[in-house]
Coordinates of C-alpha atoms in Angstrom, one line a residue:
M535 CA 35.3 -276.3 47.6
Y536 CA 32.1 -276.7 45.5
R537 CA 30.1 -273.5 44.9
I538 CA 26.3 -273.1 45.1
L539 CA 24.5 -270.1 43.6
I540 CA 21.2 -269.5 45.4
I541 CA 18.6 -267.6 43.4
E542 CA 15.9 -267.0 46.0
D543 CA 14.3 -263.7 46.8
D544 CA 13.2 -264.7 50.3
E545 CA 16.3 -263.7 52.3
G546 CA 15.4 -265.9 55.3
I547 CA 15.3 -269.0 53.2
A548 CA 18.3 -268.0 51.1
H549 CA 20.5 -267.3 54.1
A550 CA 19.3 -270.4 55.9
I551 CA 20.4 -272.5 52.9
Q552 CA 23.7 -270.6 52.8
R553 CA 24.5 -271.4 56.4
Q554 CA 23.5 -275.1 56.1
A555 CA 25.7 -275.4 52.9
A556 CA 28.7 -273.9 54.8
H557 CA 28.2 -276.4 57.5
W558 CA 28.8 -279.1 55.0
G559 CA 31.8 -277.5 53.4
L560 CA 30.0 -275.9 50.4
E561 CA 30.5 -272.3 49.4
A562 CA 27.1 -270.7 48.8
Q563 CA 26.4 -267.3 47.4
C564 CA 23.0 -265.6 47.3
V565 CA 22.0 -263.5 44.2
Q566 CA 21.9 -259.8 45.0
N567 CA 20.6 -258.3 41.8
F568 CA 17.7 -260.1 40.3
R569 CA 18.0 -258.2 37.0
R570 CA 21.6 -259.4 36.5
I571 CA 21.5 -263.0 37.3
P572 CA 23.6 -264.2 34.3
E573 CA 26.3 -261.7 35.3
E574 CA 26.4 -262.9 38.9
F575 CA 26.4 -266.5 37.6
T576 CA 29.4 -265.9 35.3
A577 CA 31.3 -264.0 38.0
F578 CA 30.8 -266.8 40.7
Q579 CA 31.1 -269.8 38.3
P580 CA 29.0 -272.1 40.5
H581 CA 29.0 -275.9 40.3
L582 CA 25.2 -276.0 41.1
V583 CA 22.3 -273.6 41.1
L584 CA 19.3 -273.5 43.4
L585 CA 16.5 -271.6 41.6
D586 CA 13.1 -270.4 42.8
I587 CA 10.2 -270.0 40.4
S588 CA 8.6 -266.8 41.7
L589 CA 11.3 -264.1 41.4
P590 CA 11.3 -260.3 40.9
Y591 CA 11.3 -259.1 37.2
F592 CA 11.4 -262.5 35.5
N593 CA 10.5 -265.9 36.8
G594 CA 12.7 -268.9 37.4
Y595 CA 11.8 -270.6 34.1
H596 CA 13.1 -267.5 32.2
W597 CA 16.4 -267.6 34.1
C598 CA 16.7 -271.4 33.8
A599 CA 16.6 -271.0 30.0
E600 CA 19.1 -268.1 30.1
L601 CA 21.5 -270.0 32.3
R602 CA 21.3 -273.0 30.0
K603 CA 22.7 -270.8 27.2
L604 CA 25.8 -270.3 29.4
S605 CA 26.3 -273.6 31.1
Q606 CA 25.1 -277.2 31.8
V607 CA 25.7 -277.0 35.6
P608 CA 23.0 -278.8 37.6
I609 CA 19.9 -276.6 38.3
I610 CA 17.6 -277.6 41.2
F611 CA 14.3 -275.7 41.4
I612 CA 13.0 -275.0 45.0
S613 CA 9.4 -273.8 45.0
S614 CA 6.1 -274.0 46.8
A615 CA 4.5 -274.2 43.3
S616 CA 5.0 -277.9 43.3
D617 CA 2.1 -279.1 41.2
N618 CA 2.8 -281.5 38.3
M619 CA 2.5 -278.8 35.7
N620 CA 5.2 -276.7 37.3
I621 CA 7.5 -279.7 37.9
V622 CA 7.2 -280.8 34.2
M623 CA 7.8 -277.2 33.0
A624 CA 10.9 -276.9 35.1
M625 CA 12.3 -280.1 33.7
D626 CA 11.4 -279.1 30.2
M627 CA 13.3 -275.8 30.7
G628 CA 16.5 -277.7 31.6
A629 CA 16.2 -278.3 35.4
D630 CA 17.8 -281.4 36.9
D631 CA 15.6 -281.7 40.0
F632 CA 12.7 -280.1 41.8
I633 CA 12.3 -279.8 45.6
A634 CA 9.0 -278.5 47.0
K635 CA 8.8 -275.9 49.8
P636 CA 8.7 -276.2 52.7
F637 CA 11.6 -278.6 52.8
D638 CA 13.9 -280.1 55.4
A639 CA 17.3 -278.4 55.2
S640 CA 19.2 -281.7 55.7
V641 CA 17.2 -283.4 52.9
L642 CA 18.0 -280.4 50.6
I643 CA 21.7 -280.6 51.3
A644 CA 21.7 -284.4 50.9
K645 CA 20.1 -283.9 47.4
I646 CA 22.7 -281.2 46.6
R647 CA 25.6 -283.4 47.6
A648 CA 24.1 -286.4 45.7
M649 CA 23.8 -284.2 42.6
L650 CA 27.4 -283.0 42.9
R651 CA 28.6 -286.6 43.3
R652 CA 26.8 -287.7 40.2
T653 CA 28.0 -284.6 38.2
Y654 CA 31.5 -284.2 39.3
D655 CA 32.3 -287.7 40.8
F656 CA 33.6 -286.2 44.0
G657 CA 33.5 -287.9 47.4
T658 CA 37.0 -289.1 48.1
G659 CA 37.5 -286.5 50.7
L660 CA 34.2 -287.4 52.4
S661 CA 34.2 -291.1 52.0
V662 CA 34.6 -292.0 55.7
I663 CA 32.6 -290.6 58.6
E664 CA 34.0 -291.4 62.0
H665 CA 32.3 -291.1 65.4
R666 CA 33.3 -292.8 68.7
G667 CA 35.4 -295.3 66.8
V668 CA 32.6 -296.2 64.3
L669 CA 33.8 -295.9 60.7
L670 CA 31.1 -295.4 58.1
N671 CA 32.5 -295.7 54.5
T672 CA 30.2 -294.0 52.1
D673 CA 32.1 -295.4 49.1
N674 CA 31.2 -299.1 49.7
N675 CA 28.4 -298.6 52.3
T676 CA 30.2 -300.5 55.1
V677 CA 30.4 -299.9 58.8
T678 CA 33.4 -301.0 60.9
Y679 CA 34.0 -300.9 64.6
Q680 CA 37.2 -302.0 66.3
G681 CA 38.2 -304.0 63.3
Q682 CA 34.9 -305.8 62.9
Q683 CA 32.7 -305.1 59.9
L684 CA 29.0 -304.9 60.8
S685 CA 26.4 -306.4 58.4
L686 CA 23.6 -303.9 57.9
T687 CA 20.6 -303.8 55.6
K688 CA 20.3 -301.0 53.1
N689 CA 17.8 -299.2 55.3
E690 CA 19.9 -299.7 58.5
Y691 CA 22.9 -298.3 56.7
H692 CA 21.0 -295.2 55.5
I693 CA 19.5 -294.5 58.9
L694 CA 23.0 -294.7 60.5
L695 CA 24.4 -292.5 57.7
A696 CA 21.8 -289.8 58.3
L697 CA 22.4 -289.9 62.1
M698 CA 26.2 -289.7 61.7
Q699 CA 26.0 -287.0 59.2
N700 CA 24.1 -285.0 61.8
R701 CA 26.0 -286.3 64.9
G702 CA 25.4 -284.1 67.9
R703 CA 22.0 -283.0 66.5
I704 CA 18.6 -284.5 66.8
V705 CA 17.2 -286.0 63.6
S706 CA 13.5 -286.2 63.4
R707 CA 11.7 -289.4 62.4
E708 CA 10.2 -287.6 59.4
T709 CA 13.8 -286.7 58.2
L710 CA 14.9 -290.3 58.5
M711 CA 11.9 -291.5 56.5
K712 CA 12.6 -288.9 53.8
A713 CA 16.2 -290.0 53.7
L714 CA 15.0 -293.6 53.1
W715 CA 12.5 -292.5 50.5
E716 CA 15.5 -290.9 48.6
T717 CA 16.9 -294.4 48.3
D718 CA 13.5 -295.8 47.0
S719 CA 12.7 -297.4 50.3
F720 CA 9.2 -296.2 51.0
V721 CA 8.9 -296.9 54.8
D722 CA 6.1 -295.9 57.1
D723 CA 6.4 -294.9 60.8
N724 CA 6.1 -298.5 62.1
T725 CA 8.7 -299.8 59.6
L726 CA 11.1 -297.0 60.7
T727 CA 10.8 -298.1 64.3
V728 CA 11.5 -301.7 63.4
N729 CA 14.6 -300.7 61.4
V730 CA 15.9 -298.5 64.1
N731 CA 15.5 -301.2 66.7
R732 CA 17.3 -303.8 64.6
L733 CA 20.1 -301.4 64.0
R734 CA 20.4 -300.7 67.7
K735 CA 20.6 -304.5 68.5
K736 CA 23.4 -304.9 66.0
L737 CA 25.3 -301.9 67.4
D738 CA 24.7 -303.2 71.0
A739 CA 26.1 -306.6 70.0
A740 CA 29.2 -305.0 68.6
G741 CA 29.8 -303.2 72.0
L742 CA 28.1 -299.9 71.0
S743 CA 25.3 -299.8 73.6
G744 CA 23.6 -296.4 73.7
F745 CA 25.2 -295.2 70.4
I746 CA 21.7 -294.1 69.2
V747 CA 19.8 -292.1 71.7
T748 CA 16.0 -291.6 71.5
K749 CA 14.8 -288.0 72.1
F750 CA 11.2 -288.6 72.9
G751 CA 8.8 -286.6 70.8
Q752 CA 11.7 -285.3 68.7
G753 CA 13.6 -288.1 67.0
Y754 CA 17.0 -289.8 67.4
Q755 CA 20.5 -288.6 68.0
V756 CA 24.1 -289.9 67.8
E757 CA 25.8 -288.1 70.7

């Protein structure tokens, strides 16, 4: 199990991240003593650190530099101070990524998992997502149903991936667009509608009518 150290003094945000991480099989621990962050880091030995800028006693830049003396584990800043100067400073201090608050929890977890994959080359245990007989292989980006492989565009695949990763939960249109932006596909609201409709038609043709359900005013859901 991969371990995430959360250095965030807003307990509501920290515990929300901790719960979401646990949902995806990640062990997350919130820092308790903001004077002794290196000691908690050493004791927990995390694979990745989430770090806020505004913290008690010393700011996140200070702790980023201190942690870099101990380890090269990925560090992702999470902060509402998301102007260019703060982002550049975070990267200069040794951070690997920067996520602006407020953020969507599913997007944050997607970024964490992507960072862990790139750093530790994991994924074999999570390479296939199954739901209602649909097999989504995240190693080779293929979709198979009853022995037939469906031909999907990159956008269609990532939409289906986001929905299946959150099966049973409603995924907002904004979350889907952000997921596509993470793959360098900068879609707008109309383009998302076109992609979802095309994906539905392909699923319908394969015998999966109603696989994606529209929740009006909320988003989409794979039930």
